[in-house]
Amino acid sequence: MGTDINGFIECRAWFPRDEDGKPAWQAAVALDLLNTTRNYDAFGCLFGVRNHANFRPLAADRGLPPDASQTVRAAVDTYGTTFYGTTWITWAEVRAVDWAEAAEAPDSRLHEYRRTPDGLTLVGKSAWNRRFGETLGIPEPVPTPGPGSGSEPGEVRTWPEGSEWVVDDVVYRSERMDRRDAVREDGEWKPVWTVMEALASQHGDDNVRLVVWFDY
């Protein structure tokens, strides 16, 4: 079962004001207008959801901000009880990220490469591959189901970093990712960062945030 991300970029400007007369947060742009992809590496790196690559999440399980905009609250309410992983991150925090930071452990999925005339080409990542398992006599691991963890076989298995197996023209490797592998500078998150940066240039880095939640 797949996992989708939902959310809004919010901005806190001098107007409107809340009931205490302080600047109130307002919804600026819906996330699905900027990024509609299922990139589990990014989900794990940023928010700790589907964290197969074993990153230290930047902003996991913070919940809905108590001062979230009415637009965001209304959007979350439409999901009833089918959402989870609600959290948020400010532009100030995104700006401070060390994108060269490596994951805390090797990826729990093997990286599969195929030999081509131009060298090895990455064709996918999986917690367990039937061809790989049957050839090497490695049994399929028992899955660990649960909200945000997924239920793919092999999520609980770890492989020593640098391990490599060759099966015919396919090479399987255990690798450790870094943040820029998960959230590429020119990838699907670039439009999100561009909008947040533009708003922050007018209202301040701490006055722009991304609020997200996940559903199946």
CSV table of C-alpha atoms in Angstrom, one decimal:
chain,number,residue,atom,x,y,z
A,1,MET,CA,0.0,0.0,0.0
A,2,GLY,CA,1.5,3.3,-1.0
A,3,THR,CA,1.9,6.5,1.1
A,4,ASP,CA,1.0,10.0,-0.1
A,5,ILE,CA,2.1,13.3,1.3
A,6,ASN,CA,-0.3,16.2,1.8
A,7,GLY,CA,0.2,19.7,3.2
A,8,PHE,CA,0.5,23.5,2.8
A,9,ILE,CA,3.2,26.1,2.9
A,10,GLU,CA,2.1,28.6,5.6
A,11,CYS,CA,3.3,32.2,6.1
A,12,ARG,CA,3.0,34.5,9.1
A,13,ALA,CA,2.9,38.1,7.9
A,14,TRP,CA,2.0,41.4,9.7
A,15,PHE,CA,-1.7,40.8,8.7
A,16,PRO,CA,-4.0,39.1,9.5
A,17,ARG,CA,-3.8,39.1,13.3
A,18,ASP,CA,-5.0,36.4,15.7
A,19,GLU,CA,-7.3,37.0,18.6
A,20,ASP,CA,-4.4,38.2,20.7
A,21,GLY,CA,-3.4,40.8,18.1
A,22,LYS,CA,-0.3,38.8,17.0
A,23,PRO,CA,0.5,38.0,13.4
A,24,ALA,CA,-1.5,34.9,12.4
A,25,TRP,CA,-0.3,32.0,10.2
A,26,GLN,CA,-2.2,31.7,6.8
A,27,ALA,CA,-2.1,29.1,4.1
A,28,ALA,CA,0.0,30.2,1.1
A,29,VAL,CA,0.3,27.3,-1.3
A,30,ALA,CA,-1.0,23.7,-1.2
A,31,LEU,CA,1.8,21.2,-1.4
A,32,ASP,CA,0.1,19.2,-4.2
A,33,LEU,CA,0.5,22.2,-6.5
A,34,LEU,CA,4.2,22.0,-6.2
A,35,ASN,CA,5.1,18.3,-5.5
A,36,THR,CA,2.9,15.3,-6.1
A,37,THR,CA,5.6,12.5,-6.1
A,38,ARG,CA,6.0,9.5,-3.8
A,39,ASN,CA,9.6,9.7,-2.9
A,40,TYR,CA,10.0,7.6,0.2
A,41,ASP,CA,13.7,8.5,0.6
A,42,ALA,CA,12.6,12.2,0.8
A,43,PHE,CA,9.8,11.3,3.2
A,44,GLY,CA,12.2,9.5,5.5
A,45,CYS,CA,15.0,12.1,5.3
A,46,LEU,CA,12.7,15.0,6.0
A,47,PHE,CA,9.9,13.6,8.2
A,48,GLY,CA,10.7,10.1,9.3
A,49,VAL,CA,8.0,8.4,7.3
A,50,ARG,CA,8.9,5.3,5.2
A,51,ASN,CA,12.4,5.8,6.4
A,52,HIS,CA,13.9,2.8,4.7
A,53,ALA,CA,17.2,4.6,4.2
A,54,ASN,CA,17.6,5.1,8.0
A,55,PHE,CA,18.1,8.9,8.1
A,56,ARG,CA,17.9,11.0,11.2
A,57,PRO,CA,14.7,12.8,10.3
A,58,LEU,CA,14.8,16.5,10.2
A,59,ALA,CA,11.3,17.1,11.6
A,60,ALA,CA,9.4,14.0,12.6
A,61,ASP,CA,6.1,13.6,14.6
A,62,ARG,CA,5.8,17.2,15.7
A,63,GLY,CA,2.1,17.1,15.3
A,64,LEU,CA,-0.1,19.9,13.9
A,65,PRO,CA,1.1,23.3,15.0
A,66,PRO,CA,-1.2,24.7,17.7
A,67,ASP,CA,-1.4,28.0,15.7
A,68,ALA,CA,-2.0,26.3,12.3
A,69,SER,CA,-4.2,28.3,9.9
A,70,GLN,CA,-7.9,27.5,9.5
A,71,THR,CA,-7.3,26.3,6.0
A,72,VAL,CA,-4.8,23.7,7.2
A,73,ARG,CA,-7.0,22.6,10.0
A,74,ALA,CA,-10.0,22.2,7.7
A,75,ALA,CA,-7.9,20.2,5.2
A,76,VAL,CA,-6.6,17.8,7.9
A,77,ASP,CA,-10.2,17.3,9.2
A,78,THR,CA,-11.3,16.0,5.8
A,79,TYR,CA,-9.1,12.9,6.3
A,80,GLY,CA,-10.9,11.8,9.4
A,81,THR,CA,-8.7,9.1,11.0
A,82,THR,CA,-6.9,8.0,7.9
A,83,PHE,CA,-3.9,10.3,8.2
A,84,TYR,CA,-0.7,10.1,10.3
A,85,GLY,CA,2.8,11.5,10.6
A,86,THR,CA,1.6,15.1,10.9
A,87,THR,CA,4.5,17.5,11.4
A,88,TRP,CA,6.1,20.8,10.2
A,89,ILE,CA,9.4,22.4,9.4
A,90,THR,CA,10.4,26.1,9.0
A,91,TRP,CA,12.3,27.6,6.2
A,92,ALA,CA,15.0,28.5,8.7
A,93,GLU,CA,15.4,24.8,9.5
A,94,VAL,CA,15.6,23.8,5.8
A,95,ARG,CA,18.2,26.5,5.2
A,96,ALA,CA,20.4,25.0,7.9
A,97,VAL,CA,20.4,21.5,6.6
A,98,ASP,CA,23.7,19.8,5.9
A,99,TRP,CA,22.7,17.9,2.7
A,100,ALA,CA,25.9,16.0,2.8
A,101,GLU,CA,25.0,14.3,6.1
A,102,ALA,CA,24.9,10.6,5.7
A,103,ALA,CA,22.1,8.3,7.0
A,104,GLU,CA,22.6,6.8,10.4
A,105,ALA,CA,22.9,3.3,9.0
A,106,PRO,CA,23.0,1.6,5.5
A,107,ASP,CA,19.8,1.5,3.5
A,108,SER,CA,17.6,-1.4,4.5
A,109,ARG,CA,17.0,-2.0,0.8
A,110,LEU,CA,19.6,-3.5,-1.5
A,111,HIS,CA,20.5,-1.2,-4.4
A,112,GLU,CA,20.2,-3.2,-7.7
A,113,TYR,CA,22.5,-2.3,-10.6
A,114,ARG,CA,22.5,-3.8,-14.1
A,115,ARG,CA,25.6,-4.1,-16.2
A,116,THR,CA,25.4,-2.1,-19.5
A,117,PRO,CA,28.0,-1.2,-22.1
A,118,ASP,CA,28.3,2.1,-20.3
A,119,GLY,CA,28.9,0.6,-16.9
A,120,LEU,CA,26.6,-0.1,-14.0
A,121,THR,CA,23.1,1.5,-14.1
A,122,LEU,CA,20.9,1.7,-11.0
A,123,VAL,CA,17.6,0.0,-11.8
A,124,GLY,CA,15.9,0.0,-8.3
A,125,LYS,CA,16.0,-0.6,-4.6
A,126,SER,CA,14.2,-3.3,-2.6
A,127,ALA,CA,14.3,-4.8,0.8
A,128,TRP,CA,14.4,-8.3,-0.7
A,129,ASN,CA,14.6,-9.6,-4.3
A,130,ARG,CA,13.4,-13.1,-5.1
A,131,ARG,CA,16.1,-13.8,-7.7
A,132,PHE,CA,18.7,-12.6,-5.3
A,133,GLY,CA,17.3,-14.6,-2.4
A,134,GLU,CA,16.8,-17.8,-4.3
A,135,THR,CA,20.3,-17.7,-5.8
A,136,LEU,CA,22.1,-17.1,-2.6
A,137,GLY,CA,19.8,-19.1,-0.3
A,138,ILE,CA,18.8,-16.1,1.7
A,139,PRO,CA,15.2,-16.3,3.0
A,140,GLU,CA,12.6,-13.6,2.7
A,141,PRO,CA,12.6,-11.6,5.9
A,142,VAL,CA,9.4,-11.1,8.0
A,143,PRO,CA,7.8,-7.7,7.5
A,144,THR,CA,7.1,-5.3,10.3
A,145,PRO,CA,3.8,-3.7,9.6
A,146,GLY,CA,2.7,-0.5,11.3
A,147,PRO,CA,1.7,3.2,10.5
A,148,GLY,CA,4.4,4.8,8.4
A,149,SER,CA,6.6,1.7,8.4
A,150,GLY,CA,5.0,0.1,5.3
A,151,SER,CA,4.8,-3.7,5.0
A,152,GLU,CA,7.3,-4.6,2.4
A,153,PRO,CA,9.3,-7.7,3.1
A,154,GLY,CA,12.7,-7.0,4.5
A,155,GLU,CA,12.3,-3.7,6.2
A,156,VAL,CA,13.8,-5.1,9.4
A,157,ARG,CA,16.9,-6.6,7.7
A,158,THR,CA,20.2,-4.7,7.6
A,159,TRP,CA,23.2,-5.5,5.5
A,160,PRO,CA,26.8,-4.6,6.3
A,161,GLU,CA,27.7,-1.4,4.4
A,162,GLY,CA,29.7,-2.2,1.3
A,163,SER,CA,28.4,-5.7,0.9
A,164,GLU,CA,28.0,-6.7,-2.8
A,165,TRP,CA,26.6,-9.8,-4.5
A,166,VAL,CA,26.7,-10.5,-8.3
A,167,VAL,CA,24.0,-12.6,-9.9
A,168,ASP,CA,24.5,-12.9,-13.6
A,169,ASP,CA,24.4,-9.4,-15.0
A,170,VAL,CA,23.0,-7.8,-11.9
A,171,VAL,CA,25.0,-6.4,-9.0
A,172,TYR,CA,23.3,-6.0,-5.5
A,173,ARG,CA,24.9,-3.6,-3.1
A,174,SER,CA,24.4,-2.4,0.5
A,175,GLU,CA,24.9,1.4,0.4
A,176,ARG,CA,24.5,4.3,2.8
A,177,MET,CA,22.7,7.3,1.4
A,178,ASP,CA,23.2,11.0,2.2
A,179,ARG,CA,20.5,13.7,2.3
A,180,ARG,CA,21.3,15.0,-1.1
A,181,ASP,CA,20.7,11.5,-2.6
A,182,ALA,CA,17.2,11.6,-1.1
A,183,VAL,CA,16.3,15.3,-1.7
A,184,ARG,CA,18.1,16.3,-4.8
A,185,GLU,CA,18.9,19.9,-5.4
A,186,ASP,CA,17.2,19.9,-8.9
A,187,GLY,CA,14.5,17.3,-7.9
A,188,GLU,CA,10.8,17.4,-7.1
A,189,TRP,CA,11.3,19.4,-3.9
A,190,LYS,CA,13.0,22.3,-5.7
A,191,PRO,CA,9.6,24.1,-6.4
A,192,VAL,CA,8.7,23.8,-2.7
A,193,TRP,CA,12.0,25.3,-1.5
A,194,THR,CA,11.7,28.0,-4.2
A,195,VAL,CA,8.3,29.2,-2.9
A,196,MET,CA,9.3,29.0,0.7
A,197,GLU,CA,12.5,31.0,0.0
A,198,ALA,CA,10.6,33.7,-1.9
A,199,LEU,CA,8.1,34.1,1.0
A,200,ALA,CA,10.9,34.1,3.6
A,201,SER,CA,12.7,36.9,1.7
A,202,GLN,CA,9.6,39.1,2.4
A,203,HIS,CA,8.6,37.8,5.9
A,204,GLY,CA,11.6,36.1,7.5
A,205,ASP,CA,12.9,32.6,7.6
A,206,ASP,CA,11.0,31.7,10.8
A,207,ASN,CA,7.7,33.0,9.4
A,208,VAL,CA,7.5,30.4,6.7
A,209,ARG,CA,6.8,26.8,7.3
A,210,LEU,CA,5.7,23.6,5.6
A,211,VAL,CA,3.0,21.6,7.4
A,212,VAL,CA,2.5,18.0,6.2
A,213,TRP,CA,0.6,14.8,6.9
A,214,PHE,CA,0.5,11.4,5.3
A,215,ASP,CA,-2.2,8.9,4.2
A,216,TYR,CA,-2.4,5.6,2.5
